[in-house]
Short mmCIF file of C-alpha atoms in Angstrom, two decimals:
data_model
loop_
_atom_site.label_atom_id
_atom_site.label_comp_id
_atom_site.label_asym_id
_atom_site.label_seq_id
_atom_site.Cartn_x
_atom_site.Cartn_y
_atom_site.Cartn_z
CA MET Q 17 0.04 0.00 -0.04
CA SER Q 18 1.21 3.49 -0.88
CA ALA Q 19 2.01 6.07 1.57
CA ARG Q 20 -0.92 8.19 0.31
CA ALA Q 21 -3.33 5.03 0.69
CA THR Q 22 -2.01 4.40 4.11
CA ASP Q 23 -2.62 7.94 5.18
CA ALA Q 24 -6.03 7.94 3.78
CA ALA Q 25 -6.81 4.67 5.63
CA GLU Q 26 -5.39 6.20 9.04
CA ALA Q 27 -7.63 9.27 8.48
CA ARG Q 28 -10.79 7.05 8.04
CA THR Q 29 -9.82 5.08 11.14
CA LEU Q 30 -9.31 8.11 13.16
CA GLU Q 31 -12.72 9.67 11.90
CA ARG Q 32 -14.34 6.35 13.08
CA CYS Q 33 -12.59 6.73 16.48
CA ALA Q 34 -13.91 10.22 16.87
CA ALA Q 35 -17.40 9.12 16.19
CA LEU Q 36 -17.03 6.28 18.63
CA ASP Q 37 -15.65 8.78 21.15
CA ALA Q 38 -18.73 10.95 20.74
CA ARG Q 39 -20.95 7.89 21.44
CA LEU Q 40 -18.83 7.04 24.52
CA VAL Q 41 -19.16 10.64 25.98
CA ALA Q 42 -22.98 10.52 25.45
CA ALA Q 43 -23.31 7.07 27.05
CA ILE Q 44 -21.37 8.10 30.22
CA ARG Q 45 -23.14 11.48 30.63
CA GLY Q 46 -25.65 9.92 33.27
CA ILE Q 47 -22.99 7.61 35.04
CA ARG Q 48 -22.35 9.26 38.44
CA LEU Q 49 -20.23 6.66 40.19
CA LEU Q 50 -18.94 8.56 43.28
CA GLN Q 51 -22.24 10.73 43.60
CA ILE Q 52 -24.29 7.71 43.86
CA VAL Q 53 -22.24 5.78 46.38
CA SER Q 54 -21.49 8.86 48.53
CA TRP Q 55 -23.24 9.34 51.91
CA PRO Q 56 -25.36 12.38 52.95
CA ALA Q 57 -24.00 14.67 55.56
CA SER Q 58 -26.96 13.72 57.87
CA ALA Q 59 -25.55 10.27 58.29
CA GLN Q 60 -22.42 11.77 59.84
CA HIS Q 61 -24.29 14.03 62.17
CA ARG Q 62 -26.55 11.26 63.42
CA PHE Q 63 -23.77 8.82 63.88
CA ILE Q 64 -21.58 11.25 65.79
CA GLU Q 65 -24.49 12.46 67.91
CA ASN Q 66 -25.25 8.83 68.88
CA TRP Q 67 -21.55 8.13 69.53
CA GLN Q 68 -21.27 11.07 71.90
CA ARG Q 69 -24.23 9.77 73.80
CA GLY Q 70 -22.55 6.31 74.18
CA GLU Q 71 -24.67 4.56 71.41
CA ARG Q 72 -22.65 2.23 69.35
CA SER Q 73 -25.01 1.61 66.38
CA LEU Q 74 -24.10 0.97 62.72
CA PRO Q 75 -25.04 3.84 60.33
CA ASP Q 76 -28.07 2.96 58.12
CA VAL Q 77 -27.47 4.19 54.71
CA ARG Q 78 -29.92 3.42 51.78
CA TYR Q 79 -28.95 3.40 48.11
CA ALA Q 80 -31.08 3.77 44.89
CA PRO Q 81 -29.53 1.73 42.06
CA PRO Q 82 -29.88 3.56 38.82
CA ASP Q 83 -31.24 1.93 35.72
CA LEU Q 84 -28.15 1.89 33.48
CA GLY Q 85 -29.16 -0.93 31.15
CA ALA Q 86 -29.24 1.16 27.89
CA GLU Q 87 -25.99 2.78 28.85
CA ARG Q 88 -24.36 -0.60 29.55
CA ASP Q 89 -25.51 -2.05 26.22
CA GLU Q 90 -24.06 1.05 24.26
CA LEU Q 91 -20.70 0.69 26.20
CA ILE Q 92 -20.64 -2.96 25.19
CA ALA Q 93 -21.28 -1.99 21.51
CA ILE Q 94 -18.69 0.79 21.62
CA GLY Q 95 -16.01 -1.56 22.97
CA ARG Q 96 -17.02 -4.21 20.35
CA GLU Q 97 -16.67 -1.72 17.40
CA ALA Q 98 -13.45 -0.26 18.63
CA ASP Q 99 -10.37 -1.59 16.94
CA ALA Q 100 -8.09 -3.05 19.70
CA GLY Q 101 -5.37 -3.25 17.28
CA HIS Q 102 -5.19 0.63 16.79
CA PRO Q 103 -3.79 2.74 19.53
CA VAL Q 104 -6.86 5.12 19.70
CA GLY Q 105 -9.40 2.28 19.21
CA ASP Q 106 -7.78 0.41 22.07
CA TYR Q 107 -8.03 3.48 24.44
CA LEU Q 108 -11.73 3.62 23.53
CA ARG Q 109 -12.16 0.02 24.01
CA ARG Q 110 -10.42 0.13 27.45
CA SER Q 111 -12.39 3.22 28.60
CA ALA Q 112 -15.70 1.67 27.56
CA GLU Q 113 -14.92 -1.50 29.38
CA SER Q 114 -14.16 0.52 32.48
CA TRP Q 115 -17.32 2.43 32.39
CA ARG Q 116 -19.18 -0.79 31.71
CA ILE Q 117 -17.77 -2.23 35.10
CA ALA Q 118 -18.83 1.00 36.72
CA THR Q 119 -22.47 0.33 35.49
CA ASP Q 120 -22.18 -3.09 37.16
CA LEU Q 121 -21.03 -1.68 40.22
CA LEU Q 122 -23.91 0.78 40.57
CA GLN Q 123 -26.38 -1.93 39.66
CA ALA Q 124 -25.07 -3.90 42.74
CA VAL Q 125 -24.75 -0.71 44.97
CA GLY Q 126 -25.63 -1.63 48.61
CA SER Q 127 -24.55 -5.32 48.40
CA THR Q 128 -21.34 -7.15 48.89
CA ALA Q 129 -21.10 -7.65 45.21
CA VAL Q 130 -19.77 -3.99 44.77
CA THR Q 131 -16.36 -5.32 46.22
CA GLU Q 132 -15.66 -7.39 43.23
CA HIS Q 133 -16.47 -4.55 40.65
CA SER Q 134 -14.59 -2.15 42.89
CA THR Q 135 -11.44 -4.25 43.03
CA ARG Q 136 -11.40 -4.62 39.26
CA LEU Q 137 -11.44 -0.81 38.95
CA TYR Q 138 -9.01 0.12 41.86
CA GLY Q 139 -7.23 -3.03 43.05
CA ARG Q 140 -6.78 -4.38 46.53
CA PRO Q 141 -4.38 -3.56 49.26
CA GLY Q 142 -2.42 -6.87 48.76
CA ASP Q 143 -1.56 -5.88 45.21
CA ARG Q 144 2.27 -5.55 44.43
CA LEU Q 145 3.75 -2.27 43.76
CA PRO Q 146 5.37 -1.75 40.29
CA GLY Q 147 9.03 -3.23 40.16
CA SER Q 148 8.78 -4.47 43.69
CA GLU Q 149 7.76 -7.53 45.83
CA LEU Q 150 6.24 -5.01 48.28
CA THR Q 151 2.50 -4.38 48.44
CA ASN Q 152 0.29 -1.35 48.85
CA LEU Q 153 -0.19 -2.64 52.28
CA ASP Q 154 3.38 -2.87 53.07
CA ALA Q 155 3.87 0.72 51.90
CA ALA Q 156 0.89 1.98 53.92
CA ARG Q 157 2.34 0.37 57.09
CA HIS Q 158 5.81 1.89 56.47
CA PHE Q 159 4.29 5.45 56.25
CA ILE Q 160 2.11 4.89 59.20
CA GLY Q 161 4.99 3.67 61.32
CA LEU Q 162 7.28 6.36 60.25
CA ALA Q 163 4.75 9.00 60.89
CA GLY Q 164 4.15 7.44 64.34
CA GLU Q 165 7.86 7.95 65.05
CA LEU Q 166 7.71 11.63 64.13
CA ASP Q 167 4.35 12.51 65.34
CA GLN Q 168 5.50 14.02 68.67
CA GLU Q 169 8.44 15.80 67.39
CA ILE Q 170 6.68 17.31 64.33
CA LEU Q 171 3.37 18.06 65.83
CA ALA Q 172 4.72 19.86 68.64
CA SER Q 173 6.64 22.13 66.36
CA ASP Q 174 3.80 22.91 63.95
CA ALA Q 175 2.00 26.26 64.44
CA ASP Q 176 -1.67 26.03 65.57
CA TYR Q 177 -2.99 27.92 62.52
CA CYS Q 178 -6.47 27.55 61.22
CA ILE Q 179 -7.82 28.93 58.01
CA PRO Q 180 -11.65 29.19 58.03
CA ALA Q 181 -13.53 27.76 54.89
CA GLU Q 182 -14.58 31.37 53.99
CA THR Q 183 -11.10 32.74 54.05
CA LEU Q 184 -9.69 29.85 52.10
CA GLN Q 185 -12.48 30.12 49.55
CA ALA Q 186 -11.54 33.79 48.82
CA GLU Q 187 -7.87 33.10 48.62
CA LEU Q 188 -8.20 30.15 46.28
CA GLN Q 189 -10.76 31.95 44.01
CA ALA Q 190 -8.31 34.78 43.41
CA GLN Q 191 -5.49 32.40 42.77
CA LEU Q 192 -7.28 30.25 40.42
CA ASP Q 193 -8.72 33.28 38.59
CA GLY Q 194 -5.20 34.41 37.92
CA PHE Q 195 -3.92 31.03 36.64
CA PHE Q 196 -6.74 29.61 34.49
CA HIS Q 197 -6.84 32.44 31.92
CA SER Q 198 -9.24 30.94 29.50
CA HIS Q 199 -11.76 29.26 31.95
CA LYS Q 200 -13.55 29.87 35.36
CA ILE Q 201 -13.36 27.60 38.16
CA GLN Q 202 -15.79 28.43 40.97
CA VAL Q 203 -14.68 27.81 44.51
CA GLU Q 204 -17.78 27.07 46.62
CA ILE Q 205 -18.46 26.10 50.25
CA ASP Q 206 -20.72 23.00 50.61
CA PRO Q 207 -22.51 22.25 53.96
CA ASP Q 208 -23.33 18.80 52.75
CA LEU Q 209 -19.83 17.68 51.89
CA ILE Q 210 -18.25 15.04 54.14
CA ALA Q 211 -14.67 15.24 52.61
CA LYS Q 212 -12.81 18.34 53.11
CA ALA Q 213 -12.79 19.24 49.60
CA ALA Q 214 -13.82 17.93 45.99
CA ALA Q 215 -13.01 19.04 42.59
CA GLY Q 216 -14.41 18.91 39.12
CA PRO Q 217 -13.35 20.68 35.93
CA THR Q 218 -15.24 23.88 36.70
CA ARG Q 219 -15.96 23.68 40.55
CA ILE Q 220 -14.05 23.07 43.61
CA ARG Q 221 -16.14 22.51 46.86
CA LEU Q 222 -14.91 23.13 50.36
CA ARG Q 223 -16.58 21.67 53.47
CA SER Q 224 -18.12 24.33 55.52
CA ALA Q 225 -17.44 24.98 59.23
CA THR Q 226 -14.02 23.34 58.77
CA CYS Q 227 -10.51 24.49 59.85
CA PHE Q 228 -8.00 24.25 57.01
CA SER Q 229 -4.24 24.27 57.59
CA GLU Q 230 -1.56 25.86 55.54
CA TYR Q 231 -0.76 22.41 54.28
CA ASP Q 232 -4.25 21.83 53.38
CA ARG Q 233 -4.39 25.14 51.33
CA HIS Q 234 -1.22 24.18 49.25
CA GLN Q 235 -2.51 20.61 48.78
CA LEU Q 236 -5.89 21.80 47.51
CA VAL Q 237 -4.22 24.08 44.92
CA GLU Q 238 -1.61 21.35 43.70
CA HIS Q 239 -3.98 18.38 44.00
CA GLU Q 240 -7.45 19.54 43.25
CA ALA Q 241 -6.99 22.52 40.94
CA PHE Q 242 -3.73 21.94 39.20
CA VAL Q 243 -4.35 18.32 38.61
CA HIS Q 244 -8.00 17.28 38.79
CA SER Q 245 -9.49 20.43 37.50
CA LEU Q 246 -6.60 21.12 35.08
CA THR Q 247 -6.67 17.87 33.24
CA GLY Q 248 -10.41 18.11 33.15
CA LEU Q 249 -10.33 21.42 31.30
CA ASN Q 250 -7.39 20.34 28.96
CA GLY Q 251 -9.41 17.24 28.12
CA ARG Q 252 -12.37 19.36 27.30
CA GLU Q 253 -10.27 21.27 24.95
CA GLN Q 254 -9.34 18.29 22.86
CA PRO Q 255 -10.46 18.57 19.21
CA HIS Q 256 -11.35 14.88 18.67
CA LEU Q 257 -11.20 12.76 21.87
CA LYS Q 258 -13.70 14.68 24.21
CA SER Q 259 -13.66 11.61 26.46
CA LEU Q 260 -10.22 12.83 27.79
CA GLY Q 261 -12.28 15.42 29.77
CA ARG Q 262 -14.06 12.79 31.75
CA SER Q 263 -12.78 10.77 34.62
CA SER Q 264 -12.95 7.36 33.46
CA PRO Q 265 -12.66 4.75 36.51
CA ARG Q 266 -9.70 3.25 34.71
CA VAL Q 267 -7.59 6.52 34.96
CA THR Q 268 -8.21 6.90 38.69
CA ALA Q 269 -4.98 5.45 39.83
CA THR Q 270 -3.07 7.75 37.47
CA GLN Q 271 -5.16 10.78 38.32
CA GLU Q 272 -4.81 10.39 41.94
CA GLY Q 273 -1.31 9.23 41.92
CA LEU Q 274 -0.43 12.18 39.65
CA ALA Q 275 -2.29 14.50 42.18
CA VAL Q 276 -0.18 13.25 45.21
CA PHE Q 277 2.96 13.37 43.08
CA ALA Q 278 2.10 16.98 42.32
CA GLU Q 279 1.94 17.67 46.05
CA LEU Q 280 5.38 16.00 46.43
CA MET Q 281 7.01 17.94 43.71
CA SER Q 282 5.70 21.21 44.79
CA GLY Q 283 6.70 20.82 48.48
CA SER Q 284 2.99 20.68 49.50
CA ILE Q 285 2.85 17.29 51.08
CA ASP Q 286 3.46 16.43 54.80
CA ILE Q 287 4.10 13.19 56.73
CA GLU Q 288 0.56 13.56 58.17
CA ARG Q 289 -0.82 13.43 54.80
CA MET Q 290 1.11 10.41 53.91
CA LYS Q 291 -0.27 8.85 57.13
CA ARG Q 292 -3.85 9.65 56.33
CA ILE Q 293 -3.56 8.22 52.79
CA SER Q 294 -1.92 5.09 54.37
CA LEU Q 295 -4.36 4.62 57.13
CA ARG Q 296 -7.27 4.39 54.54
CA ILE Q 297 -5.46 1.49 52.84
CA VAL Q 298 -5.00 -0.48 56.05
CA ALA Q 299 -8.76 0.38 56.79
CA ILE Q 300 -9.86 -1.11 53.47
CA ASP Q 301 -7.92 -4.27 54.33
CA MET Q 302 -9.62 -4.41 57.75
CA ALA Q 303 -12.99 -4.05 56.17
CA LEU Q 304 -12.25 -6.76 53.55
CA SER Q 305 -11.13 -9.08 56.46
CA GLY Q 306 -14.50 -8.68 58.28
CA ALA Q 307 -14.08 -5.36 60.39
CA ASP Q 308 -17.42 -3.57 60.55
CA PHE Q 309 -17.96 0.32 60.41
CA ILE Q 310 -17.42 0.86 64.07
CA ASP Q 311 -14.22 -1.29 64.18
CA VAL Q 312 -12.77 0.83 61.43
CA PHE Q 313 -14.20 4.17 62.90
CA ARG Q 314 -12.22 3.14 66.18
CA TYR Q 315 -9.11 2.40 64.27
CA PHE Q 316 -9.08 5.98 62.76
CA LEU Q 317 -9.83 7.37 66.34
CA ASP Q 318 -6.89 5.41 67.76
CA ALA Q 319 -4.86 6.71 65.06
CA GLY Q 320 -5.37 10.32 66.38
CA GLN Q 321 -8.17 11.52 64.00
CA THR Q 322 -11.13 13.66 65.33
CA GLU Q 323 -14.55 12.13 65.34
CA SER Q 324 -15.49 14.08 62.27
CA ASP Q 325 -12.40 12.96 60.31
CA SER Q 326 -12.65 9.45 61.54
CA PHE Q 327 -16.27 9.25 60.26
CA ALA Q 328 -15.23 10.73 56.91
CA SER Q 329 -12.38 8.26 56.45
CA THR Q 330 -14.47 5.42 57.48
CA GLN Q 331 -17.40 6.15 55.10
CA ARG Q 332 -14.89 6.31 52.18
CA VAL Q 333 -14.28 2.86 52.88
CA PHE Q 334 -17.98 1.61 53.25
CA ARG Q 335 -19.36 3.68 50.39
CA GLY Q 336 -21.78 1.62 48.43
CA VAL Q 337 -21.25 -1.56 50.41
CA PRO Q 338 -22.89 -3.20 53.67
CA VAL Q 339 -21.45 -1.65 56.88
CA GLN Q 340 -21.39 -4.94 58.71
CA GLY Q 341 -17.88 -5.96 57.42
CA GLY Q 342 -16.49 -8.16 54.76
CA ALA Q 343 -16.88 -5.61 52.02
CA ALA Q 344 -15.19 -2.45 50.85
CA PHE Q 345 -15.19 0.33 48.17
CA THR Q 346 -11.50 0.08 47.34
CA LYS Q 347 -10.93 3.44 45.55
CA ASP Q 348 -8.49 4.75 48.29
CA ASN Q 349 -6.32 1.86 47.56
CA VAL Q 350 -5.01 3.63 44.39
CA TYR Q 351 -3.42 6.71 46.21
CA LEU Q 352 0.00 5.23 47.19
CA HIS Q 353 -0.09 2.65 44.33
CA GLY Q 354 -0.75 5.59 41.93
CA LEU Q 355 1.86 7.78 43.62
CA LEU Q 356 4.73 5.26 43.46
CA THR Q 357 3.72 4.20 39.75
CA VAL Q 358 3.66 7.86 38.63
CA HIS Q 359 6.89 8.53 40.25
CA THR Q 360 8.41 5.60 38.39
CA PHE Q 361 6.97 6.85 35.19
CA PHE Q 362 8.38 10.46 35.54
CA ARG Q 363 11.88 8.88 36.27
CA TRP Q 364 11.34 6.52 33.34
CA THR Q 365 10.73 9.45 31.05
CA LEU Q 366 14.02 11.13 32.07
CA LYS Q 367 15.95 8.05 31.79
CA HIS Q 368 14.69 7.37 28.12
CA ARG Q 369 14.91 11.12 27.20
CA ARG Q 370 11.02 11.26 26.83
CA LEU Q 371 10.17 14.07 29.20
CA ASN Q 372 7.61 15.26 26.61
CA LEU Q 373 5.45 12.43 27.83
CA SER Q 374 5.38 13.85 31.34
CA ARG Q 375 3.81 16.99 29.93
CA ALA Q 376 1.55 15.22 27.55
CA LEU Q 377 -0.04 13.44 30.52
CA PHE Q 378 -1.79 16.64 31.61
CA ALA Q 379 -3.64 16.93 28.21
CA GLY Q 380 -6.61 15.10 29.62
CA LYS Q 381 -7.55 12.36 32.13
CA MET Q 382 -5.67 9.37 30.90
CA ALA Q 383 -3.86 6.29 32.32
CA LEU Q 384 -0.09 5.98 32.14
CA HIS Q 385 -0.60 3.28 29.36
CA ASP Q 386 -2.43 5.72 27.25
CA VAL Q 387 0.18 8.52 27.28
CA ILE Q 388 2.66 6.05 26.04
CA ALA Q 389 0.61 4.21 23.44
CA LEU Q 390 -0.91 7.52 22.02
CA GLU Q 391 2.52 9.31 21.74
CA PRO Q 392 2.41 9.40 17.82
CA TYR Q 393 -1.05 11.10 18.02
CA PHE Q 394 0.45 14.00 20.32
CA GLU Q 395 3.26 14.41 17.75
CA SER Q 396 0.68 14.46 14.84
CA GLY Q 397 -1.67 16.93 16.58
CA TYR Q 398 -4.61 14.55 16.63
CA ILE Q 399 -4.44 14.96 20.34
CA ALA Q 400 -3.68 18.42 21.35
CA GLN Q 401 -0.93 19.51 23.73
CA PRO Q 402 -2.32 20.81 27.31
CA LEU Q 403 -3.53 24.27 27.35
CA TYR Q 404 -2.54 24.44 31.05
CA LEU Q 405 0.44 22.96 32.86
CA PRO Q 406 1.12 23.05 36.59
CA PRO Q 407 3.89 25.56 37.50
CA TRP Q 408 6.20 22.72 38.70
CA VAL Q 409 5.89 21.04 35.20
CA GLN Q 410 6.40 24.37 33.42
CA ARG Q 411 9.84 24.60 35.11
CA ALA Q 412 11.25 21.83 32.93
CA ASN Q 413 14.98 22.32 34.13
CA GLY Q 414 14.00 22.05 37.71
CA LEU Q 415 11.80 18.89 37.12
CA ALA Q 416 14.70 17.28 35.25
CA GLY Q 417 16.99 18.17 38.10
CA MET Q 418 14.74 16.55 40.77
CA LEU Q 419 14.14 13.47 38.57
CA ALA Q 420 17.84 13.09 37.91
CA PHE Q 421 18.63 13.19 41.61
CA SER Q 422 15.94 10.68 42.46
CA LEU Q 423 17.16 8.38 39.77
CA PHE Q 424 20.76 8.37 41.32
CA ALA Q 425 19.69 8.39 44.93
CA ASN Q 426 17.77 5.26 44.56
CA HIS Q 427 21.23 3.37 44.08
CA ILE Q 428 22.11 4.30 47.64
CA ARG Q 429 20.92 1.57 50.16
CA ILE Q 430 20.07 3.50 53.27
CA GLY Q 431 20.20 0.33 55.31
CA SER Q 432 23.92 0.07 54.95
CA VAL Q 433 24.64 3.72 55.73
CA GLU Q 434 26.37 4.31 59.15
CA ALA Q 435 26.29 7.49 61.05
CA GLY Q 436 30.02 8.03 60.47
CA ASP Q 437 29.48 7.90 56.73
CA LEU Q 438 27.48 11.12 56.97
CA VAL Q 439 30.22 13.20 58.38
CA LEU Q 440 31.69 15.64 55.74
CA GLY Q 441 35.21 16.95 55.91
CA VAL Q 442 37.96 16.08 58.30
#
């Protein structure tokens, strides 16, 4: 086949992919995974009021499984029609399958069957980390143990500084208005939000009547705004693959890992944040092993969290599943796994002289597999380069320097270092 015929065939294939992508975006429009499994704020108020009175009763949360039969059939059809042998077709096939599993999860909401679908999407605490014999659970216990050793020293030196939600809202709004030059992200206070914050492409919500720390403020900017909102807006600007503006369940590990990695690279993360992420992974393992809601709630209390934060952490584990134990919603499993995988990816791009891929990763909501497989389509312009990049990614020389140091430092085995080795000079 001549080069002209090959180009024409590729153009027709990409046209079909764009049409399938449009069908995919339409099919997933009504699938609200996290919204349907989330708990109302009233469940938290009721549980804590009872707890403070000495009543130890499990929360009673009811769900309304949506009818997603038509959406599921369309996703199956898209997956069948997508060409798995073509990089863009394979991206569409994988995405359609991920959303299809999400519809199965939502049909099962409130039952133990959610666990099976959840683990297909987000994995389990016992899954191995990339390039290691260690598991997510091993990593979580490491960070919890280290934080426990440092808690007394670090917490005693931290300033007791509280930023009210209203103050943080005004500060974030001004900062985001100055950064997102072609879009508007609205920062709102939500009295019904159980988590401290939540982000979408055009809105960031803050929990009302909440005290935010300086670390919280920086983490919100780097994690929520400069990753979750940013990749959503960049994805919406794509000329052909509008699905890159939607958070497919299969990209969750990359998205959350990238967001925590952004905290790390920008100096916004602290050991307490690592501890909170790690505690949730242990809590998922506890729930899968039979611990009920109260057992897990006590675990967070014993780890030093407030009653309000302990409830928020525990409900994340039991979203969409029975609270009696033996089941879990495993999304929080992806944070450490994603962080370590994304960190490995960035070092890999430096080692192989492909740092362009680390910037392309922000062009939309995609998995690490996607950004590597779709590299030719970034080069051809079929997939647009990101409109926005986080400040730490814009500073290419600084990013390369940090990654280069990380690559070399990994060769030093800390376990074999003695105190005398650390003395410089004579």
